[in-house]
Coordinates of C-alpha atoms in Angstrom, one line a residue:
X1 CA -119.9 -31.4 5.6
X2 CA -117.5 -30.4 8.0
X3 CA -113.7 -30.9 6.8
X4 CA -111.2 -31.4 9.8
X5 CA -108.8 -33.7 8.4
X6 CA -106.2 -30.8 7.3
X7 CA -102.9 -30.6 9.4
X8 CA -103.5 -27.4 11.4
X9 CA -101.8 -25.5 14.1
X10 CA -102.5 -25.9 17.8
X11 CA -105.4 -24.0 19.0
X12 CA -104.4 -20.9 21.6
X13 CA -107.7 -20.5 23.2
X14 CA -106.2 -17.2 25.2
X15 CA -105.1 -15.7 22.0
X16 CA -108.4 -16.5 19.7
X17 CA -110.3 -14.1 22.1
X18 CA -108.5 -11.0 22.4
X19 CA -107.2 -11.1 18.9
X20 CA -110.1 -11.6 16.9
X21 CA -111.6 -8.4 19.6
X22 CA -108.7 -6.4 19.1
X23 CA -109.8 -6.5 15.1
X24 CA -112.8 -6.0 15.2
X25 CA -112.7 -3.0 17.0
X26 CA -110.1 -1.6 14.5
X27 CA -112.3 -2.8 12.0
X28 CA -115.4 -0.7 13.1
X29 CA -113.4 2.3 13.7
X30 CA -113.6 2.9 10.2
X31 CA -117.2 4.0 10.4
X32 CA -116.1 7.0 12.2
X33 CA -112.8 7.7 11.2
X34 CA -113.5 10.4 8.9
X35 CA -116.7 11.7 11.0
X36 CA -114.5 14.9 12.4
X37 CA -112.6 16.0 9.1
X38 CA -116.5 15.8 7.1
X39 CA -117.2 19.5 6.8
X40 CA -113.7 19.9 5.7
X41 CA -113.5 17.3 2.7
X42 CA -114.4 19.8 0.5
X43 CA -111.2 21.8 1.0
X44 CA -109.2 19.3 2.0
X45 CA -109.6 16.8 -1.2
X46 CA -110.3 20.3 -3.7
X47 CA -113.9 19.1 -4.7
X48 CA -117.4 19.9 -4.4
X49 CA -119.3 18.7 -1.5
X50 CA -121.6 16.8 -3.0
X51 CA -118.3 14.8 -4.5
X52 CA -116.8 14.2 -1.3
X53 CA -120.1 12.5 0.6
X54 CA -118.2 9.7 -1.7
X55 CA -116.0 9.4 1.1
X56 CA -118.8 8.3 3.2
X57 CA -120.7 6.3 0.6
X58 CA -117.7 4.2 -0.6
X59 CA -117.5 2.4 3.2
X60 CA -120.8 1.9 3.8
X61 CA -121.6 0.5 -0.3
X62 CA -118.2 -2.1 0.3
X63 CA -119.6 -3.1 3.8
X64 CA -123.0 -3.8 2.6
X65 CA -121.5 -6.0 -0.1
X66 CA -118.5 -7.7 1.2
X67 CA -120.0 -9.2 4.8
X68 CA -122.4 -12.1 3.5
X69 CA -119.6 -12.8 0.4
X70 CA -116.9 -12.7 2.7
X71 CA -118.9 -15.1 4.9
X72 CA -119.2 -17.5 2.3
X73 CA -115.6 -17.5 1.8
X74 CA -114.5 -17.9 5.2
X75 CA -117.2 -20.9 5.4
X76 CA -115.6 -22.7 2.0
X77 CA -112.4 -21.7 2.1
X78 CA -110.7 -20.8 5.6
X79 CA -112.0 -18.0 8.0
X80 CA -108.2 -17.5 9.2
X81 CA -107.0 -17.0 5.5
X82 CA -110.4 -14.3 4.7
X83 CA -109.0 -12.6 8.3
X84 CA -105.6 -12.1 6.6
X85 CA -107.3 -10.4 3.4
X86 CA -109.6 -8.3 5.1
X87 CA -106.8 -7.1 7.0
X88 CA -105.0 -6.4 4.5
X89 CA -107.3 -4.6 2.3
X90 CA -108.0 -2.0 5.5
X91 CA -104.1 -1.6 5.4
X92 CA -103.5 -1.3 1.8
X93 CA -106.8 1.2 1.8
X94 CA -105.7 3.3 4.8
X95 CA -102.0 4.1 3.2
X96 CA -103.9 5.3 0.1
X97 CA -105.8 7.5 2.0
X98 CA -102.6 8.9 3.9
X99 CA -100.7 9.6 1.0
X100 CA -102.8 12.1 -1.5
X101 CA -104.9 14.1 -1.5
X102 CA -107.0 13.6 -4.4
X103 CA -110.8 12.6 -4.1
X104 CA -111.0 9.6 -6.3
X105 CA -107.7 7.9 -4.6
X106 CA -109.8 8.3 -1.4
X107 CA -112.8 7.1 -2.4
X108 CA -110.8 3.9 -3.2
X109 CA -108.9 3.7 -0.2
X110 CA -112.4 4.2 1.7
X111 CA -113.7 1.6 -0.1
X112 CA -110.5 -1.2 0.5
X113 CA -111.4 -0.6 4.5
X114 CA -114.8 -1.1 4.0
X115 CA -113.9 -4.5 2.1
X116 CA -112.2 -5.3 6.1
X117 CA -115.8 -5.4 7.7
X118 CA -116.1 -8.9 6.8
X119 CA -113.8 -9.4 9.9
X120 CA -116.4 -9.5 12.8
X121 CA -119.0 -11.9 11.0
X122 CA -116.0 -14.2 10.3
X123 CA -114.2 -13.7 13.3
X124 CA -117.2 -14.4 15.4
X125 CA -117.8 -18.0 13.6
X126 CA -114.5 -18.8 14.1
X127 CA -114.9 -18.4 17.9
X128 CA -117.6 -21.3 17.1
X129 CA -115.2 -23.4 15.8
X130 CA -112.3 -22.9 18.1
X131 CA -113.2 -21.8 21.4
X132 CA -114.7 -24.3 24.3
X133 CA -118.4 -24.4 24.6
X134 CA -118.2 -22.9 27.9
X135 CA -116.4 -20.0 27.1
X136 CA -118.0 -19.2 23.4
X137 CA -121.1 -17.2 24.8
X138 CA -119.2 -14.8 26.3
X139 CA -116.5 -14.4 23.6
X140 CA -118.9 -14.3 21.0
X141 CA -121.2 -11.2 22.6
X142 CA -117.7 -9.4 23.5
X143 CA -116.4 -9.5 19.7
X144 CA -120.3 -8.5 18.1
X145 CA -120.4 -5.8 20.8
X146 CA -117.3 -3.9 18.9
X147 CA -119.4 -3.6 16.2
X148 CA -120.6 -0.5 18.1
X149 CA -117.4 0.1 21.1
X150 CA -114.7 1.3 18.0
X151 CA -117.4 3.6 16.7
X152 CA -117.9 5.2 19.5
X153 CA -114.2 5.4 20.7
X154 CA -113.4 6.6 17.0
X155 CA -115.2 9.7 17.6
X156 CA -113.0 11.3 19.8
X157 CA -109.7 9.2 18.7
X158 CA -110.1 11.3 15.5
X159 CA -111.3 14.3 16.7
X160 CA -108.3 14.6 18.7
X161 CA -106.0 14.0 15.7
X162 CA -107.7 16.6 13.6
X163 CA -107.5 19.1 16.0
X164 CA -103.8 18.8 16.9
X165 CA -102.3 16.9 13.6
X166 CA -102.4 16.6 9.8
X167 CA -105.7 14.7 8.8
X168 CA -103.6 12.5 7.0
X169 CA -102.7 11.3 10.5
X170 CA -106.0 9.3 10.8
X171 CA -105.0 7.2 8.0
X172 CA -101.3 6.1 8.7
X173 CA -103.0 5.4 12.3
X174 CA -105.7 2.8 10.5
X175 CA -102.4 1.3 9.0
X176 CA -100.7 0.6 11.8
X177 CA -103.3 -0.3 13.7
X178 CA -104.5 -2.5 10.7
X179 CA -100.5 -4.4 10.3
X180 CA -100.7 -5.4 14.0
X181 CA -103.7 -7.0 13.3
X182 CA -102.6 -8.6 10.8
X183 CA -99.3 -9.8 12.1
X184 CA -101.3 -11.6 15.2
X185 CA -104.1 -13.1 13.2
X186 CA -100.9 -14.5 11.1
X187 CA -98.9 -15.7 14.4
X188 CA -101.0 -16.5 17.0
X189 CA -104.4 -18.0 14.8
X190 CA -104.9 -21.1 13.8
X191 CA -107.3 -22.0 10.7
X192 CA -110.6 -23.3 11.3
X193 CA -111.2 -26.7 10.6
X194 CA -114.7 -26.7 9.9
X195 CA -115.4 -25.8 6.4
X196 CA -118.8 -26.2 3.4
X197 CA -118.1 -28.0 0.4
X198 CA -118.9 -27.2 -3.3
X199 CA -118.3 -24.3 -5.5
X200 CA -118.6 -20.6 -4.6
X201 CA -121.6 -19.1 -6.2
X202 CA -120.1 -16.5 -8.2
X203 CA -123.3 -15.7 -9.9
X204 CA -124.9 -15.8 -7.1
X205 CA -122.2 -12.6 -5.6
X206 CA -122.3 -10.7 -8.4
X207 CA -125.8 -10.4 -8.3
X208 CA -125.9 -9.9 -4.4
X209 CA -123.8 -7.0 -5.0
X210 CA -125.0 -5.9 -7.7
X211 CA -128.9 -5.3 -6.3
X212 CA -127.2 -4.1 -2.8
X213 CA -124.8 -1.0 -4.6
X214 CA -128.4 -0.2 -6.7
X215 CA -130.7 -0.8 -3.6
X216 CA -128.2 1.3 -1.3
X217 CA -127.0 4.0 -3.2
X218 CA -130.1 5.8 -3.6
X219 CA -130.8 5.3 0.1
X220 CA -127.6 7.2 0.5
X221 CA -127.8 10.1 -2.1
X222 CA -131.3 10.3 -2.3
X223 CA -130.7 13.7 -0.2
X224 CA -128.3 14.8 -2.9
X225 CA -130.1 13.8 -6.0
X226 CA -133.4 14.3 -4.4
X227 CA -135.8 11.4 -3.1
X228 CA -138.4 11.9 -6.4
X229 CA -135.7 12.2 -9.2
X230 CA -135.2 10.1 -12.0
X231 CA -131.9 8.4 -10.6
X232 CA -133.4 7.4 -7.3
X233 CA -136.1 6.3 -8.8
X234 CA -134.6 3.9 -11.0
X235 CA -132.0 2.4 -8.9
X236 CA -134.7 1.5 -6.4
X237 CA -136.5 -0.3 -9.1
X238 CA -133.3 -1.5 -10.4
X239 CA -132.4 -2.8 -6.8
X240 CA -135.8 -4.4 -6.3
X241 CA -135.6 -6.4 -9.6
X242 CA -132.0 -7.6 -9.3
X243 CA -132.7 -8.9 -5.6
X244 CA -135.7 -10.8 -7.4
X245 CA -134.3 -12.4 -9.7
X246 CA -131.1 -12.9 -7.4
X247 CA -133.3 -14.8 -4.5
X248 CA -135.1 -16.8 -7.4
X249 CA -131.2 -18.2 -8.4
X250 CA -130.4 -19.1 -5.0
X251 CA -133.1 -21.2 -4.4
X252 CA -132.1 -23.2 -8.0
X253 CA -128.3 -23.6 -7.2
X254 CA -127.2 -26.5 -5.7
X255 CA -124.2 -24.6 -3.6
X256 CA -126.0 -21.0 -3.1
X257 CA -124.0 -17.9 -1.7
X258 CA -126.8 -17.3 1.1
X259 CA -129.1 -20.8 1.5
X260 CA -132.2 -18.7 1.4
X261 CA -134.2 -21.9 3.1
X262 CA -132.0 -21.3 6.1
X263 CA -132.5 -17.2 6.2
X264 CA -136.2 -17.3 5.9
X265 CA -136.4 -19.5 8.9
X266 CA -138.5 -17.7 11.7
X267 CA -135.6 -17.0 14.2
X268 CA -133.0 -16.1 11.5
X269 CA -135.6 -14.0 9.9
X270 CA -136.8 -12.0 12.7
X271 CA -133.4 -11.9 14.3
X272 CA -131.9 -10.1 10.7
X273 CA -135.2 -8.2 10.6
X274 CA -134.7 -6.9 14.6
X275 CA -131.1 -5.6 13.3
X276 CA -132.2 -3.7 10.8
X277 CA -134.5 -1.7 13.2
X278 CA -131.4 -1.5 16.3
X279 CA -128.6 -0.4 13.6
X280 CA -131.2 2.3 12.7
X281 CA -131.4 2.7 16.3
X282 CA -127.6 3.1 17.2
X283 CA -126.3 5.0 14.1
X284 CA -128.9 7.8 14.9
X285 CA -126.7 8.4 18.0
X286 CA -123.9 8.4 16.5
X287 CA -125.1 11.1 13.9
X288 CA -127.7 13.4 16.6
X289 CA -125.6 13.8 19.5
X290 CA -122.1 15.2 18.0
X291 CA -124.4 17.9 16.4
X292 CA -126.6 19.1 19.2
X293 CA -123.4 19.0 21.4
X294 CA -121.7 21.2 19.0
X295 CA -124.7 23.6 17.9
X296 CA -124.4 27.3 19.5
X297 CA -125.0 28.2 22.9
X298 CA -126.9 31.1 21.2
X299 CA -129.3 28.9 19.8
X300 CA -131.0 28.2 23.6
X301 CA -130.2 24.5 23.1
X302 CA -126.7 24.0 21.4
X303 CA -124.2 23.6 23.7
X304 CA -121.5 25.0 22.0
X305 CA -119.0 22.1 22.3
X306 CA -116.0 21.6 20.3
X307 CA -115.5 18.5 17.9
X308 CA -112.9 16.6 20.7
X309 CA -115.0 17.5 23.7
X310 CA -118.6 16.3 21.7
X311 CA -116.2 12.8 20.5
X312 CA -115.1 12.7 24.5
X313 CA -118.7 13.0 25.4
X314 CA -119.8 9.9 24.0
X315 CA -117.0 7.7 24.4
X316 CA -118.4 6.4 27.9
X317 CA -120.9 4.8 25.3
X318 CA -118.1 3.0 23.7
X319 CA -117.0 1.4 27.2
X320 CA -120.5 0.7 28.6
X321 CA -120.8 -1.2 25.5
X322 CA -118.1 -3.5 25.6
X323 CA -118.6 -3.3 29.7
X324 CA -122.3 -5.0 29.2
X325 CA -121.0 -8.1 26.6
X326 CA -120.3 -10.4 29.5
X327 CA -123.8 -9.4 30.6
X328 CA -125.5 -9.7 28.1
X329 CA -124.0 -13.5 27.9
X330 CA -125.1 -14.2 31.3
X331 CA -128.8 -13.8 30.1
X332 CA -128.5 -15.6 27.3
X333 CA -127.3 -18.4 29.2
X334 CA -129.4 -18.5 31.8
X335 CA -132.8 -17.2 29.8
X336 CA -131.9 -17.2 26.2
X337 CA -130.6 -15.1 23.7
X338 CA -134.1 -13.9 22.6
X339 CA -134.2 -12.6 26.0
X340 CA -130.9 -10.9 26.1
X341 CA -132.2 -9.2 22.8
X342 CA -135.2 -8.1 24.1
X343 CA -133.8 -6.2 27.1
X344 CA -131.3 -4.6 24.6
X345 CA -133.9 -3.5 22.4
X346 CA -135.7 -2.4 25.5
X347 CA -132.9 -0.2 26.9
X348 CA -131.7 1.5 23.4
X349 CA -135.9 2.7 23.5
X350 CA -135.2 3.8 27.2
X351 CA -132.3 5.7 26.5
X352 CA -133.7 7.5 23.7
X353 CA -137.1 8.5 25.8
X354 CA -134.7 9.7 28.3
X355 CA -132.8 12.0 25.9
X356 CA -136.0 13.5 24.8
X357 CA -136.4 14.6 28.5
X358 CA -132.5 15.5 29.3
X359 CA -130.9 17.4 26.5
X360 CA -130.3 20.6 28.0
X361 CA -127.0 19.9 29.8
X362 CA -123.6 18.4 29.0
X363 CA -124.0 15.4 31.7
X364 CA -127.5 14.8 30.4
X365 CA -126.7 13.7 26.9
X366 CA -123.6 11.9 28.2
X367 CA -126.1 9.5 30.4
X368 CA -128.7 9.2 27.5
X369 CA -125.8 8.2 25.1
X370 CA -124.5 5.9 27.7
X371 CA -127.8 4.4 28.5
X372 CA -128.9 3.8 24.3
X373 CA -124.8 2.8 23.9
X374 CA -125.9 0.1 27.0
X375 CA -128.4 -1.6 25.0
X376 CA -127.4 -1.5 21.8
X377 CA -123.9 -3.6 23.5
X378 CA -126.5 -6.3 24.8
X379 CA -128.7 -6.2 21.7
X380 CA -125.4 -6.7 19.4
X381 CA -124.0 -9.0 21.4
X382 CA -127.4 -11.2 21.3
X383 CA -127.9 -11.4 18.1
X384 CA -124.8 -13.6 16.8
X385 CA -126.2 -16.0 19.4
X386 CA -129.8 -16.4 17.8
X387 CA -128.1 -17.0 14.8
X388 CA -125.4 -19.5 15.0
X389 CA -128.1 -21.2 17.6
X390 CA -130.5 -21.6 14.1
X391 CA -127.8 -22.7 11.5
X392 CA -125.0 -25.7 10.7
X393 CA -122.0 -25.2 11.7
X394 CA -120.8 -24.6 7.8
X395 CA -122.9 -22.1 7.4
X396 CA -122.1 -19.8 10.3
X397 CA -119.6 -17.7 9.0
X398 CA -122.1 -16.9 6.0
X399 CA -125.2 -16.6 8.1
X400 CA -123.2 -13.7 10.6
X401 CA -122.2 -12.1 7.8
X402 CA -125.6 -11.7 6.5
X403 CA -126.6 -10.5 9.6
X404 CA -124.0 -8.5 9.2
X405 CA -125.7 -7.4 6.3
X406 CA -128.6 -6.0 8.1
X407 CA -127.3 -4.0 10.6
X408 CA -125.3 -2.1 7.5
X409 CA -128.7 -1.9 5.7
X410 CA -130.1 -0.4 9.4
X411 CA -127.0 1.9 9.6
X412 CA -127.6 3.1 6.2
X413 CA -130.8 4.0 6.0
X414 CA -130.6 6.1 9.8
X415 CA -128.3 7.7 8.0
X416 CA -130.1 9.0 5.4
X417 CA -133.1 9.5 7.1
X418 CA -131.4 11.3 9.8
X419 CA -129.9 13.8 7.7
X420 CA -132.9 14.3 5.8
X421 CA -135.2 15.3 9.2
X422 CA -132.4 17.4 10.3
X423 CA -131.7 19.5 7.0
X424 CA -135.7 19.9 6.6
X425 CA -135.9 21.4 10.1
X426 CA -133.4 24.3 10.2
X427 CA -133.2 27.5 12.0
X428 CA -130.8 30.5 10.2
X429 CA -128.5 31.8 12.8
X430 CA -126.2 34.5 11.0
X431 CA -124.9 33.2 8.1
X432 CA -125.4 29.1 8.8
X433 CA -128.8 27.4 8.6
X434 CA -128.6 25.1 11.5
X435 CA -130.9 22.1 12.5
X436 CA -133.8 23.4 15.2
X437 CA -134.2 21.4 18.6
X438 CA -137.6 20.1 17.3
X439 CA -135.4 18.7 14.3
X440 CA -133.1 16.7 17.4
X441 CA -136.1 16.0 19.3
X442 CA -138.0 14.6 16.0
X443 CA -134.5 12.3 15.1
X444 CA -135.1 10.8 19.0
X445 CA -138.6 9.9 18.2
X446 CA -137.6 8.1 14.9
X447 CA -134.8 6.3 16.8
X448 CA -137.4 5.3 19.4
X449 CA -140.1 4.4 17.2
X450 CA -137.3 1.7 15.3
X451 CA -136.4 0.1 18.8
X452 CA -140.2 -0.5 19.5
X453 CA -140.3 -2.0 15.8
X454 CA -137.4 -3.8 17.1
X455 CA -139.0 -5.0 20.2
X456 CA -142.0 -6.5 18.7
X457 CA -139.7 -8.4 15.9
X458 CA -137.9 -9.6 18.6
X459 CA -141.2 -11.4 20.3
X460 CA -141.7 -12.7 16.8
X461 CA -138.6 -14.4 17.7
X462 CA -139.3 -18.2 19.3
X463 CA -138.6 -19.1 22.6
X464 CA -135.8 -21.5 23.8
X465 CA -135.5 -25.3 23.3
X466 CA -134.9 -27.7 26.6
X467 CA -132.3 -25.8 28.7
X468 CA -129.1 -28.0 29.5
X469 CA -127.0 -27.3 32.8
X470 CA -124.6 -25.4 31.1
X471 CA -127.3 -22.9 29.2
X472 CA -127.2 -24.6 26.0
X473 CA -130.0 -26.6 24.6
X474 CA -131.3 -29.6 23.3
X475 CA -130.5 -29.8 19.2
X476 CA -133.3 -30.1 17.2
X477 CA -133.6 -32.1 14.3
X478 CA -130.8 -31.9 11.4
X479 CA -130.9 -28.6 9.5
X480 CA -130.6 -28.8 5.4
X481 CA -126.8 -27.8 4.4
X482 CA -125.9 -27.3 0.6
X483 CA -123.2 -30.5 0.6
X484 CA -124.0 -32.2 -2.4
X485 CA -125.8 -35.3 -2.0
X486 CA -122.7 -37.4 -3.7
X487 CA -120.8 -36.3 -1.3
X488 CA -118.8 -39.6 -0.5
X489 CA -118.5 -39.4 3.4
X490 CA -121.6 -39.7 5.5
X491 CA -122.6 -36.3 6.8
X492 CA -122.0 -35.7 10.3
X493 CA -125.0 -35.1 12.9
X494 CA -125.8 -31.4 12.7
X495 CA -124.6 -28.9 16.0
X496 CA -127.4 -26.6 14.9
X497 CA -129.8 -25.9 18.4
X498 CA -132.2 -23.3 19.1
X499 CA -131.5 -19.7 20.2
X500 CA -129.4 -18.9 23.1
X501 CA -127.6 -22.8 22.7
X502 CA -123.7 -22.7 22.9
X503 CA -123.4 -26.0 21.3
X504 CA -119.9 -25.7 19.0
X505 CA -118.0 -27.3 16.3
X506 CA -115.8 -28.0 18.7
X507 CA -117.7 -29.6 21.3
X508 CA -119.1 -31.9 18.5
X509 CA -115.3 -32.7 18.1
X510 CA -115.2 -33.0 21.8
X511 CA -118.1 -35.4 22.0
X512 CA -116.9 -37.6 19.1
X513 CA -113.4 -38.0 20.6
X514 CA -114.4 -39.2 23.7
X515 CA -116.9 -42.3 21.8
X516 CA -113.9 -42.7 20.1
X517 CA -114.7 -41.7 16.6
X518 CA -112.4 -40.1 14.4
X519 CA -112.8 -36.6 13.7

């Protein structure tokens, strides 16, 4: 049941906007931050390399884990107050970082800015909440797109701080950039009103993270520890059981972390399904491109690029992305968000069958990344749409965040299958064993091959309810919540509408204001 009866600071639609942007794309810079400095770990934190993939691991593990939990929170508790700590943990993590140089201490710090990915899930529902109906659509796709814009702009960001400053550099850059975050979320935000009754399902989180860390880690490793050995092996198994007997808790607790009855609904299912397949998609990018760009000339298809100029050649990705948000809105309101993803999912497959063609020159690559980065801004900025279009309004924050979920699960696994074409198709070139073009070529067909997965999940998806004027549409019957059925206030009609509707908390606020009902 939706609380709004707490005294609350005026709204400041203007600020919401940028604000909640502005975070998120500091938030996803931390997926690349470290990209430039990787073959250097070793050296740099005095361990072995296959101790410093940590480095990677730690973000991506506390990502996985934190975005449906911090979801939850946000939906219970306040989604300004869970923007504060998220915030906070990427600050406290980054100063870590930046002052040793010790492996375990950054593994930790790695893993506290991981903890801040909960930001974009959370920050996106409370654009829901706050925002005008009119103008929600629009925010909403620009905020999911920077899921993918402070990746790409990371690349060259760090690369350019490597190459003319301390490494450590990076770090007390995150922290800065991570305290003026913080200081507008705190000043300019206000909290959101809408919240879920009942208890947090701590059982219910440890055993989400818990079957995530066993189901993920191998998926990670597995190139280290080998896909066959024991401890692969059993952490899949491990993984599979625990998510069992996880699922089978949810559905028996009255106030579960994840409503499972709303997730396996068919447009939240094949909408988190469909994200799987495009983070596969866009994180192979991210990975291929820096390398081919930065093989030797020698090689007949490297071109010999350094670290900054490769980082420079994809950042046009980064601002197509954010670029194609507004346009990506436009379809959904005029055709539907299942739509909008559809022609994403259909460009990202584009743009990798035009990289198989063009990979010879510098400009080539630079218009295949920008035409994959182009739909993988209109896919991500689609799919928080579908979503909040298929669930209450207190569960929003938790249902993003599970999508959420699945693109890291789709990031994840591209990277470790990625790495594991590329070092099985190497060519020796003096003393280095290098990955062969048929290696890049085979990584393009992968990537492909996901994004026509992607494409037919997305059909899977169903079609749009009666259009309204404004692009929303009709709300359909009532969805189940998790308020307990004691609850003593009547529940309020439910805001939940098929994909592609813009129908808010707020306009239900709107609507019962004007009939003269008390919020």
């Amino acid at each position: 049941m939706p609380s709004t009866s707490a005294p609350r600071r005026t709204p400041r639609p203007g600020a919401i906007t940028p604000v909640i942007a502005l975070a998120g794309v500091v938030v996803s810079l931390m997926q690349t931050l470290v990209v430039p400095i990787i073959p250097e770990l070793p050296r740099l934190l005095h361990a072995a390399p296959s101790d410093t993939s940590w480095v990677i691991t730690a973000t991506l593990l506390a990502a996985a884990v934190v975005t449906p939990i911090a979801g939850r929170l946000g939906d219970m508790y306040g989604k300004r107050r869970i923007l504060v700590a998220s915030l906070a943990a990427l600050v406290a993590g980054s100063v870590v970082c930046a002052v040793t140089d010790s492996l375990v201490p950054v593994i930790v710090g790695r893993a506290l800015q991981g903890l801040a990915t909960g930001v974009i899930p959370v920050g996106i529902s409370m654009l829901r909440d706050e925002l005008p109906p009119a103008r929600v659509g629009g925010a909403v796709s620009l905020v999911s797109a920077t899921l993918g814009v402070g990746g790409a702009i990371g690349l060259p960001v760090a690369a350019a701080i490597v190459e003319y400053a301390d490494w450590h550099v990076l770090f007390w850059l995150a922290a800065a950039l991570g305290v003026v975050c913080l200081a507008l979320v705190v000043a300019l935000l206000p909290e959101s009103p809408v919240r879920a009754q009942g208890r947090f399902d701590v059982p219910g989180a440890l055993g989400l993270a818990a079957g995530l860390v066993c189901l993920l880690l191998p998926v990670t490793k597995g190139g280290d520890w080998g896909w066959t050995s024991a401890a692969t092996l059993w952490l899949f198994a491990a993984g599979a059981l625990v998510l069992v007997v996880w699922g089978f808790h949810e559905t028996r607790v009255a106030q579960p972390l994840v409503d499972l009855r709303i997730t396996v609904r068919r447009p939240v299912l094949f909408t988190n399904l469909a994200s799987v397949l495009v983070g596969f998609s866009m994180y192979a990018m991210s990975l291929t491109l820096p390398q081919l760009l930065q093989s030797p000339a020698a090689t007949g298809y490297g071109l010999g690029q350094s670290t900054l100029a490769a980082g420079l050649a994809l950042a046009p990705g980064g601002l197509v992305m954010m670029a194609l948000s507004p346009v990506s809105a436009r379809i959904t309101a005029r055709s539907g968000a299942r739509t909008a993803l559809l022609v994403g999912v259909a460009v990202l497959g584009v743009g990798y069958g035009i990289g198989l063609l063009l990979m010879s020159e510098m400009w080539q690559i630079v218009l295949a990344s920008m035409i994959i980065s182009a739909g993988v801004g209109i896919a991500y900025a689609a799919m928080p749409a579908l979503i909040m279009g298929a669930v209450p309004v207190t569960e929003t924050a938790s249902a993003n965040g599970v999508n959420a979920l699945m693109r890291s699960i789709g990031t994840s696994t591209s990277s470790a299958v990625t790495a594991a074409i590329l070092a099985n198709m190497t060519t020796r070139l003096g003393p280095a064993e290098i990955p062969t073009e048929h290696g890049f070529r085979m990584t393009y067909v992968v990537a492909m091959a996901a994004a026509g997965v992607g494409l037919l999940l997305t059909l899977a998806i169903p079609g749009g309810g009666v259009r309204r004027p404004g692009g929303g549409a009709e709300a359909p019957a009532p969805a189940p919540t998790s308020v307990p059925a004691s609850a003593s206030a009547p529940a309020p009609a439910s805001t939940s509408a098929p994909e592609g509707t813009s129908v808010t908390a707020t306009e239900d606020r709107h609507t019962r204001t004007k009939k003269g009902n008390a919020p």
